[in-house]
């Protein structure tokens, strides 16, 4: 576990990009420890806010000694509030949090798949993979063009980028998983990295397995603390011993091996899970 | 002016007035990234049961105005793994540890007390009686003075350590004082109060309760006045019964209210999720709140609101 730090950060900039906002937080003591897949937990609403819980965002970029960046969608109260902050505002952040993407030791082919703001961590990841000599293909998907993020940046960081939209407003009409088999075969990929909605992750994990590739999926579960103390963020994950446990996605995740997550059982307590209730009493 | 923040819960001396709250700090390890947990009054561990337990389905939480609902369902590794992994870490790191236990039957509470009696490194036992009693159609022990007293008496019989036993009370009762009376009669050394209040949020898009467990426990600053009232009532009726106060404490000022109402120490729960340094920060703020009012020791303000 990387040690997380709680710091008062200054907003260095906040700009709308398409359907999202791009924020740069000053984080001189944090940035050097950030790896692709780490997240930051941001306090919202200001001092004494009625919103007690932090909001979690994937770290999009980290500039050592300087800052970390996130891409967020304003949909609920807390993210709406965040969208009204201005350069120079002070915000309490905790980072880096979570278990990042596992990187290969060999220069293998890797496909990166992202839905919507799930593209946020992919630039850092693509760079880290290319530094290891990996060939990197990216597939970016969204419902519609304005919800795509990072197409131009990823075109620079990766060997190739394929875009899909549900409505065909940009790139291929369809889902990211429609483009995935070809991408895996083209570069003989051994690993697929994914970040996006749960339904997408589930489909990506399946397609990756069918094509003999590992998958590393960054999940998004409701989190109250983000630091591993509350047990709200759990999902059923199969361990090395073959036993399924309700595992914290904020500490053991958010990145999990796609073949280990019981995707069909998320939001349930499977009857064979470790410590499951037994019929007729515990 | 330097303020003496040491206090005690019955025979347990505490070097600091703030503890964590059960279920809000796991077993202390994660908080160690943010401060030295050995300097806290104590870490109160997540309620542990005899067997490993998976807990409820997600979503397990909903944010509410100045609070949250949780329905974790007491997920935990079971007492043996807890002793081996969590208690040993707490002992090695010199952390004052209050172990919280939970059971579904009186016998289960008794067995836990027996198992933990000879385990070193336990400064106090907190008995979380806010759990459904499977032998009484799921009626919560803490809501029935007889069931509550039965559990405490059974724990007392098995608990051979000198460390104090605290009963954790639920506010979801008509008369919390009568519950406090009956657990005191059954032999507790103090009470922890309050646990969460039962609540519900409905997701009107799916037209269903939002939480996987349907209902959940409400906590955070939203419940603070309820908690202060409960502490005040119990202290008024039983002035010699030590109280570990909690419920929505966010600042040193909030903590001071609890001491004035009659608490001898306080736990910081939900607020830790938003501010992992809260247990240390609240103690520092309490010190300034006391100093600015001319008090030199936190012990001097316990119960002052009753004059
Ligand atoms: C590891 C991780 C990485 C994430 N990365 C990004 C990102 O890069 N960009 C982005 O826009 N969003 C991201 N999210 C989702 C983001 O955390 C939620 O959109 C945000 O918390 C919603 O807050 P709100 O105030 O808009 O909603 P509200 O409904 O007011 O939130 C209420 C509570 O529920 C929690 N919550 C609600 N929705 C979610 C959700 N989808 N995931 C987790 N918690 C939720 C909030 O944290 C808060 O405690 C990420 C979530 C996780 C867990
Ligand atoms: C996520 C969560 C889990 C909790 N788990 C337990 C528990 O296992 N045992 C217990 O006695 N109380 C538990 N509580 C209750 C707290 O210890 C505390 O009594 C209550 O939340 C009120 O304090 P607060 O408002 O400061 O959180 C839990 C509370 C929360 C929010
Ligand atoms: S969000 Fe609290 S344990 Fe993961």
CSV table of C-alpha atoms in Angstrom, one decimal, chain A residues 1-8 43-44 46-55 77 92 94 96-97 221-235 245-248 251 266-270 273-277 281-282, chain B residues 23-34 46 49 51-72 75-77 104 108 134 212 219-222 250 270-278:
chain,number,residue,atom,x,y,z
A,1,UNK,CA,0.0,0.0,0.0
A,2,UNK,CA,1.4,3.4,-1.0
A,3,UNK,CA,0.9,5.8,1.9
A,4,UNK,CA,-1.8,8.3,1.2
A,5,UNK,CA,-1.5,11.9,2.2
A,6,UNK,CA,-4.2,14.3,3.2
A,7,UNK,CA,-3.3,17.8,2.0
A,8,UNK,CA,-4.9,21.2,1.5
A,43,UNK,CA,-13.7,16.8,0.0
A,44,UNK,CA,-16.6,18.8,-1.4
A,46,UNK,CA,-16.2,23.6,1.8
A,47,UNK,CA,-15.7,23.7,5.5
A,48,UNK,CA,-18.6,22.5,7.6
A,49,UNK,CA,-20.3,21.1,4.4
A,50,UNK,CA,-23.5,19.0,4.8
A,51,UNK,CA,-21.8,16.6,2.4
A,52,UNK,CA,-19.6,14.6,4.7
A,53,UNK,CA,-18.1,12.1,2.2
A,54,UNK,CA,-15.4,12.6,-0.3
A,55,UNK,CA,-15.8,12.1,-4.0
A,77,UNK,CA,-24.6,17.6,-5.6
A,92,UNK,CA,-8.8,19.1,0.9
A,94,UNK,CA,-6.4,12.5,0.0
A,96,UNK,CA,-2.8,8.5,-3.9
A,97,UNK,CA,-5.3,5.8,-3.0
A,221,UNK,CA,-18.3,1.3,-6.5
A,222,UNK,CA,-19.9,3.7,-4.1
A,223,UNK,CA,-17.3,4.6,-1.5
A,224,UNK,CA,-17.9,6.3,1.8
A,225,UNK,CA,-14.3,6.6,3.0
A,226,UNK,CA,-11.9,5.6,0.2
A,227,UNK,CA,-9.3,4.6,2.7
A,228,UNK,CA,-10.4,1.1,3.7
A,229,UNK,CA,-12.1,1.7,7.0
A,230,UNK,CA,-15.8,1.5,6.3
A,231,UNK,CA,-16.6,-1.6,4.2
A,232,UNK,CA,-19.1,0.1,1.9
A,233,UNK,CA,-17.3,-0.4,-1.3
A,234,UNK,CA,-17.1,-4.2,-1.6
A,235,UNK,CA,-17.7,-6.6,-4.4
A,245,UNK,CA,-14.7,-12.8,-0.7
A,246,UNK,CA,-16.4,-9.4,-0.4
A,247,UNK,CA,-13.4,-7.3,-1.1
A,248,UNK,CA,-12.9,-3.6,-0.6
A,251,UNK,CA,-7.8,-0.7,-1.1
A,266,UNK,CA,-21.9,-7.6,-8.1
A,267,UNK,CA,-24.5,-6.0,-5.8
A,268,UNK,CA,-25.4,-9.4,-4.3
A,269,UNK,CA,-23.9,-11.6,-1.7
A,270,UNK,CA,-23.3,-14.9,-3.5
A,273,UNK,CA,-19.0,-16.3,-0.6
A,274,UNK,CA,-16.7,-16.4,2.4
A,275,UNK,CA,-18.8,-15.8,5.5
A,276,UNK,CA,-22.1,-16.0,3.6
A,277,UNK,CA,-25.3,-16.3,5.7
A,281,UNK,CA,-29.3,-18.9,10.9
A,282,UNK,CA,-25.6,-17.9,10.8
B,23,UNK,CA,-17.0,0.3,12.3
B,24,UNK,CA,-15.5,3.7,11.4
B,25,UNK,CA,-11.8,2.9,11.7
B,26,UNK,CA,-11.6,-0.9,10.9
B,27,UNK,CA,-8.8,-2.1,13.2
B,28,UNK,CA,-6.7,1.1,13.1
B,29,UNK,CA,-4.2,0.1,10.5
B,30,UNK,CA,-5.4,2.2,7.7
B,31,UNK,CA,-5.6,5.3,9.9
B,32,UNK,CA,-1.9,4.9,10.7
B,33,UNK,CA,-1.2,6.7,7.3
B,34,UNK,CA,-2.6,9.8,8.8
B,46,UNK,CA,-15.2,-3.0,14.1
B,49,UNK,CA,-18.4,-12.0,15.5
B,51,UNK,CA,-17.5,-16.6,12.5
B,52,UNK,CA,-16.4,-14.9,9.3
B,53,UNK,CA,-19.2,-12.8,7.9
B,54,UNK,CA,-19.8,-11.5,4.4
B,55,UNK,CA,-22.1,-8.7,5.3
B,56,UNK,CA,-25.0,-7.3,3.2
B,57,UNK,CA,-25.3,-6.6,-0.5
B,58,UNK,CA,-24.3,-3.3,-2.0
B,59,UNK,CA,-25.1,-0.4,-2.2
B,60,UNK,CA,-24.2,-0.2,1.5
B,61,UNK,CA,-24.3,3.5,1.9
B,62,UNK,CA,-26.2,6.6,1.0
B,63,UNK,CA,-25.1,10.2,1.8
B,64,UNK,CA,-27.8,12.2,3.5
B,65,UNK,CA,-27.9,15.8,4.7
B,66,UNK,CA,-25.0,16.1,7.3
B,67,UNK,CA,-25.0,12.3,7.6
B,68,UNK,CA,-25.1,9.0,5.9
B,69,UNK,CA,-26.9,5.7,6.1
B,70,UNK,CA,-24.9,2.5,6.2
B,71,UNK,CA,-25.9,-1.2,6.0
B,72,UNK,CA,-22.7,-3.1,6.2
B,75,UNK,CA,-18.8,-7.9,7.6
B,76,UNK,CA,-15.7,-9.3,9.3
B,77,UNK,CA,-13.1,-12.0,9.4
B,104,UNK,CA,-26.9,-13.1,17.1
B,108,UNK,CA,-22.6,-16.2,21.0
B,134,UNK,CA,-32.2,-14.4,16.0
B,212,UNK,CA,-29.1,-3.4,-0.6
B,219,UNK,CA,-24.9,8.6,11.6
B,220,UNK,CA,-23.0,11.8,11.4
B,221,UNK,CA,-23.7,15.4,12.6
B,222,UNK,CA,-27.4,15.0,11.7
B,250,UNK,CA,-17.1,16.8,14.0
B,270,UNK,CA,-18.5,9.0,10.4
B,271,UNK,CA,-16.6,12.2,10.3
B,272,UNK,CA,-13.4,10.1,9.9
B,273,UNK,CA,-14.6,9.1,6.4
B,274,UNK,CA,-14.4,12.7,5.3
B,275,UNK,CA,-11.4,13.7,7.5
B,276,UNK,CA,-9.1,10.8,8.4
B,277,UNK,CA,-7.3,13.0,10.8
B,278,UNK,CA,-10.5,13.9,12.7
